[in-house]
mmCIF file of C-alpha atoms in Angstrom:
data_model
loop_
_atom_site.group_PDB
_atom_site.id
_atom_site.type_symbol
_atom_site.label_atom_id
_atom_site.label_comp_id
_atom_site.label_asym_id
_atom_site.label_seq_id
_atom_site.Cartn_x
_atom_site.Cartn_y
_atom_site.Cartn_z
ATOM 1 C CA UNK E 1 26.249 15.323 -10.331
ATOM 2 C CA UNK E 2 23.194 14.366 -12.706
ATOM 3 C CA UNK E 3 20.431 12.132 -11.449
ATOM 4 C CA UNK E 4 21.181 8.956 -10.997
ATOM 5 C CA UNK E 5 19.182 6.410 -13.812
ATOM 6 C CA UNK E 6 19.532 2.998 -12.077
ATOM 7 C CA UNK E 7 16.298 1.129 -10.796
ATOM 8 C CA UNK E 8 16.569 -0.256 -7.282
ATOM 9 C CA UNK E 9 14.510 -3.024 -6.438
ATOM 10 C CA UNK E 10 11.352 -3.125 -4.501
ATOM 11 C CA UNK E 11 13.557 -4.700 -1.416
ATOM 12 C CA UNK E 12 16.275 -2.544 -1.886
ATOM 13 C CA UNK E 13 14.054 0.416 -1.351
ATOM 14 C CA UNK E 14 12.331 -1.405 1.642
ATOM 15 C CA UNK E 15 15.617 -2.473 3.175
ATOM 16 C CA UNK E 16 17.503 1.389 3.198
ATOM 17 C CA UNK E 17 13.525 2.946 4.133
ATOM 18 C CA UNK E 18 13.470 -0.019 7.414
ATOM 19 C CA UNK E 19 17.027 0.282 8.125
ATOM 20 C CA UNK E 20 17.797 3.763 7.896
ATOM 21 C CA UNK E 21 14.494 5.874 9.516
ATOM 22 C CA UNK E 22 12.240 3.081 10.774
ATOM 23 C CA UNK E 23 14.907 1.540 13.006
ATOM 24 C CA UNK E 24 14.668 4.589 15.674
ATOM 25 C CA UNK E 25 10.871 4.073 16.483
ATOM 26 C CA UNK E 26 11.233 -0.176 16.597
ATOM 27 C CA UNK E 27 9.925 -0.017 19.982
ATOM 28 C CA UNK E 28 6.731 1.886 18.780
ATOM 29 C CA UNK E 29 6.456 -0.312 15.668
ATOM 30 C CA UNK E 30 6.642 -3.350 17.335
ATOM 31 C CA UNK E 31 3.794 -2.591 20.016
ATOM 32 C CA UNK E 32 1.944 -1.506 16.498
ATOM 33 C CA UNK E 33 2.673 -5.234 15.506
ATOM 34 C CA UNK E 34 1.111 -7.060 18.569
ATOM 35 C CA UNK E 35 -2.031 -4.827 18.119
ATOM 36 C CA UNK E 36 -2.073 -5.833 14.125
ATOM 37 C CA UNK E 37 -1.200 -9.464 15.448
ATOM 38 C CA UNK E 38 -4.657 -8.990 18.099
ATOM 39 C CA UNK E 39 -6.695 -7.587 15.216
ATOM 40 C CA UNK E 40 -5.936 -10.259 12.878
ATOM 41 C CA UNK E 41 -6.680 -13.101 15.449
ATOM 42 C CA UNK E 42 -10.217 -11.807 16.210
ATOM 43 C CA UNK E 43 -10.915 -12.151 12.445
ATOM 44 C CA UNK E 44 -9.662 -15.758 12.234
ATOM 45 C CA UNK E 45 -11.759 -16.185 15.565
ATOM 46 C CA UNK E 46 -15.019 -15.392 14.839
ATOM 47 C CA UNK E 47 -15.118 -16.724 10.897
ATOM 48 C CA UNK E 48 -14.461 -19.962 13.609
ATOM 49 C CA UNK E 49 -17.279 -19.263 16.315
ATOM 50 C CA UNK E 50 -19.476 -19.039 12.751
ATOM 51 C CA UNK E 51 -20.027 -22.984 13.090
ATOM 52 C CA UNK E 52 -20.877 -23.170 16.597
ATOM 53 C CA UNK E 53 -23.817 -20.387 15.995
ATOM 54 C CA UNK E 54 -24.987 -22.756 13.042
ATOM 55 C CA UNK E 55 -24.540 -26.050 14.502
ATOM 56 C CA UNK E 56 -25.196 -25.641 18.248
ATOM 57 C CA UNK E 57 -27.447 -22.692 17.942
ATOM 58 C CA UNK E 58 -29.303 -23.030 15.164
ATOM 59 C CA UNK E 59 -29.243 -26.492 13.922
ATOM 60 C CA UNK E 60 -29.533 -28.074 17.120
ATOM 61 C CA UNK E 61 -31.569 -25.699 18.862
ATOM 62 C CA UNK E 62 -29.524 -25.470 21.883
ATOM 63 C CA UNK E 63 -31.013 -22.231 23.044
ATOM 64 C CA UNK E 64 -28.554 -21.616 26.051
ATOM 65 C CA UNK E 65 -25.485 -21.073 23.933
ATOM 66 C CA UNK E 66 -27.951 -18.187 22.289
ATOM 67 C CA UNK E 67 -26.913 -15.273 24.719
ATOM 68 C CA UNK E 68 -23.138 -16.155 25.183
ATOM 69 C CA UNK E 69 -22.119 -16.864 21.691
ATOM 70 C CA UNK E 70 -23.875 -13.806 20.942
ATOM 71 C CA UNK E 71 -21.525 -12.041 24.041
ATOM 72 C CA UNK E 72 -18.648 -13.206 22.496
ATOM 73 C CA UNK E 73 -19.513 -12.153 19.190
ATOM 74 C CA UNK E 74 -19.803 -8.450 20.436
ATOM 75 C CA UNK E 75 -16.433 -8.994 22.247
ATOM 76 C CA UNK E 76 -14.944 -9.908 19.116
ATOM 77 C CA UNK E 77 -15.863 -6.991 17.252
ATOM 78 C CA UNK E 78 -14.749 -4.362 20.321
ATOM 79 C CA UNK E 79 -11.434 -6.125 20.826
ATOM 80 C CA UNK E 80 -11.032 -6.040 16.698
ATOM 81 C CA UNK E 81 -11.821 -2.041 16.452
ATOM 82 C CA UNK E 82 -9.937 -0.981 19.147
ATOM 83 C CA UNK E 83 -6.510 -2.694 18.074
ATOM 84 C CA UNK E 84 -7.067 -1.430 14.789
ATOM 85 C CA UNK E 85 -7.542 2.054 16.228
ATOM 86 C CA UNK E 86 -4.722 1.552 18.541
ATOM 87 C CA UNK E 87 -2.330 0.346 15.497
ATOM 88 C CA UNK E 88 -3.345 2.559 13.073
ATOM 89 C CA UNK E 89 -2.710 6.058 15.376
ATOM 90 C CA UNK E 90 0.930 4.274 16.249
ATOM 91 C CA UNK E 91 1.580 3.899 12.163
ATOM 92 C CA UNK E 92 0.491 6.698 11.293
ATOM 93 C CA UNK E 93 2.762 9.138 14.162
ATOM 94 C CA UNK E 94 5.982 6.754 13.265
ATOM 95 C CA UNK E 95 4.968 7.621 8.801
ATOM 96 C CA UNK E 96 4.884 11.454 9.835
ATOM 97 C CA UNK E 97 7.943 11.326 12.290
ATOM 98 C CA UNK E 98 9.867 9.553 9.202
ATOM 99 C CA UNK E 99 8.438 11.774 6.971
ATOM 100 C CA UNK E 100 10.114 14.942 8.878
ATOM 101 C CA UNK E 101 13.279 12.692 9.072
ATOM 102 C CA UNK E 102 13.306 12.554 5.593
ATOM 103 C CA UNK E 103 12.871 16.350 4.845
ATOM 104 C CA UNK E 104 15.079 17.257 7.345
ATOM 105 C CA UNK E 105 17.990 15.307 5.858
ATOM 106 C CA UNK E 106 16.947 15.853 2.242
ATOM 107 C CA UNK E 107 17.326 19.677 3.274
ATOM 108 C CA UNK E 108 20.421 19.266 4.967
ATOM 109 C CA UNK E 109 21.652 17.385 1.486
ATOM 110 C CA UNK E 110 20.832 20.583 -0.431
ATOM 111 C CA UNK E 111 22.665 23.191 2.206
ATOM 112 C CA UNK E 112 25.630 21.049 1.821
ATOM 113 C CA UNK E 113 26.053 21.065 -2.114
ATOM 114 C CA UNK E 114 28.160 23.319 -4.115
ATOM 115 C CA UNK E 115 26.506 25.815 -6.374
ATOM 116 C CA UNK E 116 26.723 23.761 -9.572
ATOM 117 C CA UNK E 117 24.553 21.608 -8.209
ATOM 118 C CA UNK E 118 22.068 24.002 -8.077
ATOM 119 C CA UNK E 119 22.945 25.258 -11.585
ATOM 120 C CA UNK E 120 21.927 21.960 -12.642
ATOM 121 C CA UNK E 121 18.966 21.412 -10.737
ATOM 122 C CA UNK E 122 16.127 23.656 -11.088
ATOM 123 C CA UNK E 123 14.571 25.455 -7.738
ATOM 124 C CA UNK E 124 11.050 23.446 -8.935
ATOM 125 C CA UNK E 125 12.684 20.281 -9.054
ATOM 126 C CA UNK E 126 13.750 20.440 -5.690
ATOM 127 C CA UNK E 127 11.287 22.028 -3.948
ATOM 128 C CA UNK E 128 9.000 19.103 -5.637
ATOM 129 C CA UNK E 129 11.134 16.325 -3.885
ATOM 130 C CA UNK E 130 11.334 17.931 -0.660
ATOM 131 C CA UNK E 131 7.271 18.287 -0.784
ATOM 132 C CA UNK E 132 5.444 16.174 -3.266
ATOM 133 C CA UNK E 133 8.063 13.031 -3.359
ATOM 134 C CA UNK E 134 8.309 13.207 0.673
ATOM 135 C CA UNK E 135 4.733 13.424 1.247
ATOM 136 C CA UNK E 136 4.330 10.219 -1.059
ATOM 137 C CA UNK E 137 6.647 8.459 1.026
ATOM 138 C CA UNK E 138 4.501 8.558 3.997
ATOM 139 C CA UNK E 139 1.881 7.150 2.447
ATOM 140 C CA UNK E 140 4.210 4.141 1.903
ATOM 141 C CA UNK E 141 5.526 3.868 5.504
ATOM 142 C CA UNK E 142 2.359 4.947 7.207
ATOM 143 C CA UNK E 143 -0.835 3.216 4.997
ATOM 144 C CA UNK E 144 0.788 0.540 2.896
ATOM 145 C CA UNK E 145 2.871 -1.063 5.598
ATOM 146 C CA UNK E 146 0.128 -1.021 8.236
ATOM 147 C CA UNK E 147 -2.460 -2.412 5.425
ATOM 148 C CA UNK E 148 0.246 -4.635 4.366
ATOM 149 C CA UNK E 149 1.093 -5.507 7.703
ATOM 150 C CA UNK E 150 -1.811 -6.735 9.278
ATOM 151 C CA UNK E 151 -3.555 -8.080 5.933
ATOM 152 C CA UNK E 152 -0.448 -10.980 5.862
ATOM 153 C CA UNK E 153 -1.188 -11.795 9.606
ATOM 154 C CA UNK E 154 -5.132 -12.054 9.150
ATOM 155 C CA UNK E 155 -4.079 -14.034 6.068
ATOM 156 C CA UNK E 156 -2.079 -16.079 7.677
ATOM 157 C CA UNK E 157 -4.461 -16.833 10.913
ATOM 158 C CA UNK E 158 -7.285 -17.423 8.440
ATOM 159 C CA UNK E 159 -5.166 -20.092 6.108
ATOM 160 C CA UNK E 160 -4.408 -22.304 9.246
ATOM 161 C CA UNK E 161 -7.935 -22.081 10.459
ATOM 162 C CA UNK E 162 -8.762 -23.507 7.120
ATOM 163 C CA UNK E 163 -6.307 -25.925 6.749
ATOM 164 C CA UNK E 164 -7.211 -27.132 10.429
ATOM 165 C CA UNK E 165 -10.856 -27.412 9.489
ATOM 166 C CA UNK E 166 -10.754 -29.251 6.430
ATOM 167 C CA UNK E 167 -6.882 -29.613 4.129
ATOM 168 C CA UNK E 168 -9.039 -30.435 1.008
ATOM 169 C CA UNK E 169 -11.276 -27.968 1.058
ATOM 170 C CA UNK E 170 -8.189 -25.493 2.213
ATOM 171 C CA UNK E 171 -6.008 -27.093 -0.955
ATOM 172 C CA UNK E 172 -8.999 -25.941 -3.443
ATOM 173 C CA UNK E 173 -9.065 -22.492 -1.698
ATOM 174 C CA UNK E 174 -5.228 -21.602 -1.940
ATOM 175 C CA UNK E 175 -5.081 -22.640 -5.453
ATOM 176 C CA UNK E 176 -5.946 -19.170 -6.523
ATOM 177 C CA UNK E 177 -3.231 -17.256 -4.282
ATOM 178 C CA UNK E 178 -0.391 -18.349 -6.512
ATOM 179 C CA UNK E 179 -1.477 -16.744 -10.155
ATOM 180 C CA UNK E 180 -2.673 -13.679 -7.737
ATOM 181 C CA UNK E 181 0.402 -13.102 -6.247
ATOM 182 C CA UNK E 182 2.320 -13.583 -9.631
ATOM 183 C CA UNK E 183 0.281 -10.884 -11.046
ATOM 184 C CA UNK E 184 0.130 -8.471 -7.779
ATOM 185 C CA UNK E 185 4.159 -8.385 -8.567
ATOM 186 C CA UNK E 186 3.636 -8.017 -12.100
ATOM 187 C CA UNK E 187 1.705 -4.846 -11.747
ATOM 188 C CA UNK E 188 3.623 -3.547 -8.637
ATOM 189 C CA UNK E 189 6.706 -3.155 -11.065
ATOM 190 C CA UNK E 190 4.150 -1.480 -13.970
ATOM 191 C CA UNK E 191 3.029 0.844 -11.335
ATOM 192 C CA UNK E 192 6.323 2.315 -9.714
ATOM 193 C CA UNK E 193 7.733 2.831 -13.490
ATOM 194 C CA UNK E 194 4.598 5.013 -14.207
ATOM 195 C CA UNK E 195 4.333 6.513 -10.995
ATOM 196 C CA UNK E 196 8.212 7.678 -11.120
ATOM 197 C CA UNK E 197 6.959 9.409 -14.490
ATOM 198 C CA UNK E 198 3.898 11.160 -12.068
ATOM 199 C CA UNK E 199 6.624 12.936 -10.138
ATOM 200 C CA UNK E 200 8.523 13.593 -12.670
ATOM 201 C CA UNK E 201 6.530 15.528 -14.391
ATOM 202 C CA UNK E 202 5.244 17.107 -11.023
ATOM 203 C CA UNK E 203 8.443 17.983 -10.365
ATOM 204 C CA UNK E 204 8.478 19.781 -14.061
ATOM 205 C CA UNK E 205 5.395 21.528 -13.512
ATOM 206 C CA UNK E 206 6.977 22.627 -10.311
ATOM 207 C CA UNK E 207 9.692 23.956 -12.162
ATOM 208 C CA UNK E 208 7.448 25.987 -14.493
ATOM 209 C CA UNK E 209 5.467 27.807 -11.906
ATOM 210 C CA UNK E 210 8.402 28.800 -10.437
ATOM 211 C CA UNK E 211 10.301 30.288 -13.488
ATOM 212 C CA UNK E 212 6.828 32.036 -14.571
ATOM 213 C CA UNK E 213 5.930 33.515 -11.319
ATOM 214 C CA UNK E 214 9.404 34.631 -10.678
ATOM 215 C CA UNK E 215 9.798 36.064 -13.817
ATOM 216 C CA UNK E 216 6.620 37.800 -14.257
ATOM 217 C CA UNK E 217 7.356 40.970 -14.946
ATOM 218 C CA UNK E 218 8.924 39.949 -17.807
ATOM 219 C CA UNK E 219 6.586 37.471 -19.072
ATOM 220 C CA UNK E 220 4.181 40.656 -18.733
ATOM 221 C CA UNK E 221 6.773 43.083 -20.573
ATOM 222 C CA UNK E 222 6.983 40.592 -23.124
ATOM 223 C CA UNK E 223 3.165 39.969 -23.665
ATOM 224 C CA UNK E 224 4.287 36.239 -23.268
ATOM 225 C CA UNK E 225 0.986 35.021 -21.344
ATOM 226 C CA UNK E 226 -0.061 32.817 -24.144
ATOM 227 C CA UNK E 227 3.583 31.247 -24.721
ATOM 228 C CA UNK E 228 3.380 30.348 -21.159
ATOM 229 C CA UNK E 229 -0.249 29.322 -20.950
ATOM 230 C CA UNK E 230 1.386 26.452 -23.580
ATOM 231 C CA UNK E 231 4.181 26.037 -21.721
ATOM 232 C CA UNK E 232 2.630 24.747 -18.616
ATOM 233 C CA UNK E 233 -0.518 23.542 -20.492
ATOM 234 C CA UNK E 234 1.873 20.627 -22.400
ATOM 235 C CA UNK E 235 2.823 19.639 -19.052
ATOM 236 C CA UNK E 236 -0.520 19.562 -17.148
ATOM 237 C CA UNK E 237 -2.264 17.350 -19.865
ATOM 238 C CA UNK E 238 0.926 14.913 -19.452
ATOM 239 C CA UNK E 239 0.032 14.886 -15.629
ATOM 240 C CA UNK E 240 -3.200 14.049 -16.211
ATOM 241 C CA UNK E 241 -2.386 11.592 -18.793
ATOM 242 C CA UNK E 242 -0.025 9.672 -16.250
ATOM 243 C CA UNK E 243 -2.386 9.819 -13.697
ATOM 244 C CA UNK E 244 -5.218 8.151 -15.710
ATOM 245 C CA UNK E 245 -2.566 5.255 -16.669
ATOM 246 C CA UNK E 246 -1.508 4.848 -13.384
ATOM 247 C CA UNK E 247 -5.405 4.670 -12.332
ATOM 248 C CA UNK E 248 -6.253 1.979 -15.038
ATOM 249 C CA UNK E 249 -3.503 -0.218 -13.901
ATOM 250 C CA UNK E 250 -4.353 0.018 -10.030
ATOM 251 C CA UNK E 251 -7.763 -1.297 -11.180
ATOM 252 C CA UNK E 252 -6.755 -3.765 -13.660
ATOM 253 C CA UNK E 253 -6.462 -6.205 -9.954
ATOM 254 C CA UNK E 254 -10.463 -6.034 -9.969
ATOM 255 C CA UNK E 255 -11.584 -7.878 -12.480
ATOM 256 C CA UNK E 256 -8.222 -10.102 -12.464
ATOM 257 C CA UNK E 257 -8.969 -11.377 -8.394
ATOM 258 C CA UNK E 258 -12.922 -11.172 -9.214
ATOM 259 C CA UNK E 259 -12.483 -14.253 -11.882
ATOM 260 C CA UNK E 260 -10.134 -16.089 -9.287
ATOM 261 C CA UNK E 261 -12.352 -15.604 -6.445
ATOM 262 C CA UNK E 262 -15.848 -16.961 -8.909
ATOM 263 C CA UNK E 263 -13.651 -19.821 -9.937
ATOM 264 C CA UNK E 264 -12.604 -20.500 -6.305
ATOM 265 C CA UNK E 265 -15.994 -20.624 -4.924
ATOM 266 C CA UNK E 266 -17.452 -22.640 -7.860
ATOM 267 C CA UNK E 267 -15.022 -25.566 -6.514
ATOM 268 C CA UNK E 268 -16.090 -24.773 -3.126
ATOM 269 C CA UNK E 269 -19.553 -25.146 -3.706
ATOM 270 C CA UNK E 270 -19.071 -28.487 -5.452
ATOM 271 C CA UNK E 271 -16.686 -30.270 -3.004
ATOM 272 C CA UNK E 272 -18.132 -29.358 -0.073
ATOM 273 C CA UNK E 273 -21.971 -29.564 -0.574
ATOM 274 C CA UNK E 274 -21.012 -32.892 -1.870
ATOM 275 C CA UNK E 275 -19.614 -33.423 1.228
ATOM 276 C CA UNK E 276 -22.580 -32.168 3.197
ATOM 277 C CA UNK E 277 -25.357 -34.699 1.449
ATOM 278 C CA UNK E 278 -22.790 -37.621 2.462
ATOM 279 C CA UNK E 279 -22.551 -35.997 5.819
ATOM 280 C CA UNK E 280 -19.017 -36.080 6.059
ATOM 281 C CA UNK E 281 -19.177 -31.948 6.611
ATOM 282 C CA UNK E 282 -21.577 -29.892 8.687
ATOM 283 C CA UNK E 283 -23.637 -27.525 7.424
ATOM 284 C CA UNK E 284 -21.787 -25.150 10.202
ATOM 285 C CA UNK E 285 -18.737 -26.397 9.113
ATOM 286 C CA UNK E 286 -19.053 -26.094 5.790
ATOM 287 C CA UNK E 287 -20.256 -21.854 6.152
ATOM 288 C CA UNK E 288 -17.236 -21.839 8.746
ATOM 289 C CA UNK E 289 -14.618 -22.836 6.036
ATOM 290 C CA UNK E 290 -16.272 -20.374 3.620
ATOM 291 C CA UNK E 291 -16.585 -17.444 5.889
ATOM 292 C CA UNK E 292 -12.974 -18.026 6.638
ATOM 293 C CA UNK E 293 -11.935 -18.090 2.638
ATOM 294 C CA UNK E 294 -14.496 -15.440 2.092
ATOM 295 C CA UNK E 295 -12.410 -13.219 4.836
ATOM 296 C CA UNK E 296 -8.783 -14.066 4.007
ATOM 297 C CA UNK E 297 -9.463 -12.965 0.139
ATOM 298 C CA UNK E 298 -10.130 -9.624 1.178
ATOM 299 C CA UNK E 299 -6.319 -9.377 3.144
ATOM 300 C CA UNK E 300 -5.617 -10.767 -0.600
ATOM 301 C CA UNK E 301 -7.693 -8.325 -2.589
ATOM 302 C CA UNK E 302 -6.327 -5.749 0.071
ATOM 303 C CA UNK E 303 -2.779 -6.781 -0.607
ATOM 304 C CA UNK E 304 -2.611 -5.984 -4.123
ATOM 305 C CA UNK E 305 -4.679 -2.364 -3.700
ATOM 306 C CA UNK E 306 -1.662 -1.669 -1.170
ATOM 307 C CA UNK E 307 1.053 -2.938 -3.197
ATOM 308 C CA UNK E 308 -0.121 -0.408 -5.742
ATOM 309 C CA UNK E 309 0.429 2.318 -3.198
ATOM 310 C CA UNK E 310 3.775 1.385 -1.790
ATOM 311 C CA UNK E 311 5.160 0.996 -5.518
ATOM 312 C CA UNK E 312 3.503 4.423 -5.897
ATOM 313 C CA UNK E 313 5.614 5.170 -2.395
ATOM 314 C CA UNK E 314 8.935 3.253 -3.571
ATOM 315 C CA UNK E 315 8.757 5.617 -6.712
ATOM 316 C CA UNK E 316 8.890 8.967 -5.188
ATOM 317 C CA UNK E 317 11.459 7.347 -2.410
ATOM 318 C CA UNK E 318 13.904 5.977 -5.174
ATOM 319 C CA UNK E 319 14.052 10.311 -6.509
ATOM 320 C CA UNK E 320 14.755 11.744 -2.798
ATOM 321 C CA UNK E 321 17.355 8.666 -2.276
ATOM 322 C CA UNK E 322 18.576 10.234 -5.709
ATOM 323 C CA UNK E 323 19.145 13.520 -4.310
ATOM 324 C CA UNK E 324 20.331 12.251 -0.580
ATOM 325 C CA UNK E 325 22.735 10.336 -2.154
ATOM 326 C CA UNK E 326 24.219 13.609 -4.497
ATOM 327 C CA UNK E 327 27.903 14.514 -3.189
ATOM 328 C CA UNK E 328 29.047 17.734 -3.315
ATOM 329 C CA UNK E 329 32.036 17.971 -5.944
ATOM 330 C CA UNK E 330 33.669 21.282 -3.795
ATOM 331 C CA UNK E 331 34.011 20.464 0.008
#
């Protein structure tokens, strides 16, 4: 049967990837998820132990609290890197274990078809989904939902240690999460279209290489270097073309969360220092609240560099669920 043409959605992709080869290593993943939950607490924690240091410490010279806040600063940081060690080595042996899931069944999918399948189907094509789409996959299951993962939880830890230290100052900071997120999605869906193209035409090239160095006696014979030199040249500039596109819209999120985040702080600044003069806000409060907004836009920044990656993921997973999901039309 031809390729199938429909677009899945983002969840729909998710939803088969979760349900289908993530489900057998739950236990490991969700041990992965208390260390991500650990990691993202010690973030939330010390932007919180920064107005102590100022207040106590600094401000009000209490010079006993120098040596333990400084301990706990240091414990901080250890506990922080090694969850994020710990969680990161999980995710990453659960993305290759369902990346050899994957090639094993897309393999399987191929033995099984009847011959006019592969009639149909060039050898390049398929060797391309078993390698290149497969090996873009893990980069979705092992790097963008780790990094997706535990940049929600620190988000979330670092919005309610806002919100508990001051809901005005936390209302002004959260403004700016709702026209990011709109255009995170926005871009997500411009990314996956393009990066389906990417291994498309990978998958092309494939194709070529294949046909020229298995026929190259005859391209030889034929004095047909130059013919071929075209051939595969057309399709190597259209690679390169794709990949430049695909590179301009991943980066288009700079300068978009860059104007947010000035904007963000400008209100900041004014509210709050206002507040300090009239002493209704520490000074140590104050660098607490921005220390935590300063921390939880990075998860934010974070998020939309990753949801690049996993549409880039979703893209090459939506062509091997193509060819999994080919029937055989003799049995």
């Amino acid at each position: 049967k031809p390729i199938k043409k429909s677009i899945p959605s983002t969840w729909t992709l998710v939803k088969r990837l979760a349900g289908t080869y993530m489900r057998p290593y739950a236990q490991m993943l969700v041990i992965a998820l208390i260390f991500m939950l650990v990691s993202s607490a010690m973030t939330a924690t010390f932007a919180k132990l920064i107005e102590p240091v100022l207040d106590e410490v600094l401000i009000n010279k209490k010079e006993h609290l120098i040596v333990p806040m400084a301990v706990a600063v240091f414990v901080i940081f250890v506990i922080n890197g090694s969850a994020t060690y710990v969680h990161s080595v999980m995710m990453n042996k659960i993305g290759q274990s369902i990346v050899t899931d994957v090639r094993r069944d897309l393999f399987s999918r191929f033995m099984d078809l009847d011959l006019k399948f592969f009639h149909e189907n060039p050898s390049g094509q398929l060797v391309s989904r078993m390698i290149s789409d497969v090996t873009a996959m893990r980069i979705t299951v092992s790097d963008s939902i780790t990094g997706i993962g535990k940049s929600f939880l620190t988000l979330v830890f670092l919005v309610g240690l806002m919100f508990s230290q001051d809901a005005h100052l936390a209302l002004i900071a959260i403004c700016v999460f709702p026209p990011a997120a709109l255009f995170v999605g926005w871009l997500g869906r411009r990314i996956r279209k393009i990066a389906r193209g990417i291994q498309g035409e990978i998958a092309g090239l494939s194709d070529i290489l294949t046909q020229i160095f298995q026929g190259i006696r005859q391209v030889k014979a034929y004095g047909m270097e130059d013919y071929e030199k075209e051939r595969a040249g057309q399709t190597i500039e259209r690679v390169k073309r794709l990949f430049f596109k695909i590179f301009k819209a991943s980066n288009l999120s700079t300068p978009v969360n860059e104007t947010l985040l000035g904007m963000t702080f400008m209100g900041l600044i004014i509210y709050g220092g206002r507040q300090v003069v009239a002493e209704t806000l520490t000074v140590g409060e104050l660098m607490s609240f921005i220390a935590a907004f300063s921390l939880s836009y990075e998860p934010l920044k974070r998020l939309a560099k990753l949801n690049n990656n996993l549409q880039t993921g979703l893209g090459a997973a939506e062509r091997v669920f193509d060819m999994i999901d080919q029937q055989p039309e003799i049995t």
